[in-house]
Amino acid sequence: MTTTSKNPVPTRHLGTTGPAVSALGLGCMGMSALYGESDRAESVATIHAALDAGVTLLDTGDFYGMGHNELLINEALRTAPAAAREQALTSVKFGALRTVEGGFTGYDGRPAAVKNFAAYSLQRLGTDHIDVYRIARVDPDVPIEETVGAIAELVEAGHVRHIGLSEVGADTLRRAAAVAPIADLQIEYSLISRSIEEKILPAARELGIGVTAYGVLSRGLISGHFTRDRELGAGDFRGMSPRFQGENLGRNLDLVDRLRAVAESKGVTVAQTAIAWVLAQGQDIVPLVGARRRDRLTEALGALDVTLDAADLAAIEEAVPAGAASGDRYPAAQMAHLDSEH
């Protein structure tokens, strides 16, 4: 059974210094990049539907489709009702360096580059400020204090409202927070990606930093819609993702089958159960759902009406224990860029 939320979308705060946002955010990356072709009209319609439902947080990156995603969000906001447009908050990642062919060549966190990236994002988004601004991955050649200090100067100038971080470890989180207030840490967190629970999540809570959790459905792997015989199209990066390869895929989908039994016992979908589990991990966590279509958005919003009691959480834990996933969450070359994994 697929249900949409029957109630207004509740709000949560991004840490002690960040804004109030909808309890679910919309991750817009897949509308422009990395999952194969997408339908522009449906993407805009999905953003409109999200805003209409009460979703206020739109997450993007300036390197998603080399600016395509920011221009798409600009179009969606320009054509949305004024009231919805005024409620929308943008969360933007920057710093990834790309080639014409679409490859990634590193990250640039130098202060001058930070301000350059921001200037281009403001232009593409058609706005005078970005609500939350963060470097996508730590630049190993630039101290995080310098990168965060540059964003703090953008805050002082009124171009950015709040500072965020992405995929950083506990030590880096503390160093950054010593420079300026950090609203949130964006990091992968799902039933099958729980490494943040050991050190990173406790550090964020100690510092009053919220978490925006991406990958809550593990790129569709634990959505309940991914099948063993699915063929991925050209340009879909899951074709290189270890969790979608060979025996790993089979073992991971076995976990999904076990989760499906729990979901069906509650009369909800696998995706709704997985999203509800992340929601249940704390009021300081805001899951980002990467819906590219209105039907997937409707399903995701239904998770807001799923209540998981202690017995439900125990059943989910038994079905998908911590550390049960097969394969890393990124290929080795990309794992090497994750400060959060070191």
PDB file of N, CA and C in Angstrom, residues 34 41 43 82 124 149 212 256 276 293 330:
ATOM      1  N   LEU A  34      23.807  11.546 -12.714  1.00  0.00           N
ATOM      2  CA  LEU A  34      24.282  10.337 -12.051  1.00  0.00           C
ATOM      3  C   LEU A  34      23.290   9.178 -11.978  1.00  0.00           C
ATOM      4  N   ALA A  41      10.361  18.235 -17.294  1.00  0.00           N
ATOM      5  CA  ALA A  41       9.024  18.677 -16.896  1.00  0.00           C
ATOM      6  C   ALA A  41       8.562  17.951 -15.639  1.00  0.00           C
ATOM      7  N   SER A  43      10.535  16.657 -13.394  1.00  0.00           N
ATOM      8  CA  SER A  43      11.369  17.142 -12.296  1.00  0.00           C
ATOM      9  C   SER A  43      10.802  18.424 -11.707  1.00  0.00           C
ATOM     10  N   ALA A  82       3.892  32.105  -5.280  1.00  0.00           N
ATOM     11  CA  ALA A  82       4.757  32.977  -4.486  1.00  0.00           C
ATOM     12  C   ALA A  82       4.922  32.476  -3.053  1.00  0.00           C
ATOM     13  N   ARG A 124      22.956  31.353 -10.888  1.00  0.00           N
ATOM     14  CA  ARG A 124      22.160  30.261 -11.477  1.00  0.00           C
ATOM     15  C   ARG A 124      20.843  30.069 -10.733  1.00  0.00           C
ATOM     16  N   GLY A 149      35.992  29.534   7.211  1.00  0.00           N
ATOM     17  CA  GLY A 149      36.159  30.967   7.426  1.00  0.00           C
ATOM     18  C   GLY A 149      35.673  31.780   6.237  1.00  0.00           C
ATOM     19  N   THR A 212      21.597  16.345   8.072  1.00  0.00           N
ATOM     20  CA  THR A 212      20.734  16.074   6.930  1.00  0.00           C
ATOM     21  C   THR A 212      21.261  14.782   6.315  1.00  0.00           C
ATOM     22  N   VAL A 256      16.589  -6.557   1.868  1.00  0.00           N
ATOM     23  CA  VAL A 256      15.364  -5.822   1.518  1.00  0.00           C
ATOM     24  C   VAL A 256      14.143  -6.728   1.640  1.00  0.00           C
ATOM     25  N   ALA A 276      11.122   6.069   7.545  1.00  0.00           N
ATOM     26  CA  ALA A 276      10.607   6.244   8.909  1.00  0.00           C
ATOM     27  C   ALA A 276      11.652   5.843   9.942  1.00  0.00           C
ATOM     28  N   ARG A 293      10.279  11.761  -9.335  1.00  0.00           N
ATOM     29  CA  ARG A 293       8.928  11.716  -9.898  1.00  0.00           C
ATOM     30  C   ARG A 293       7.920  11.932  -8.781  1.00  0.00           C
ATOM     31  N   TYR A 330      30.699   3.589  -1.772  1.00  0.00           N
ATOM     32  CA  TYR A 330      31.251   4.210  -2.979  1.00  0.00           C
ATOM     33  C   TYR A 330      32.386   3.339  -3.501  1.00  0.00           C
TER      34      TYR A 330
END
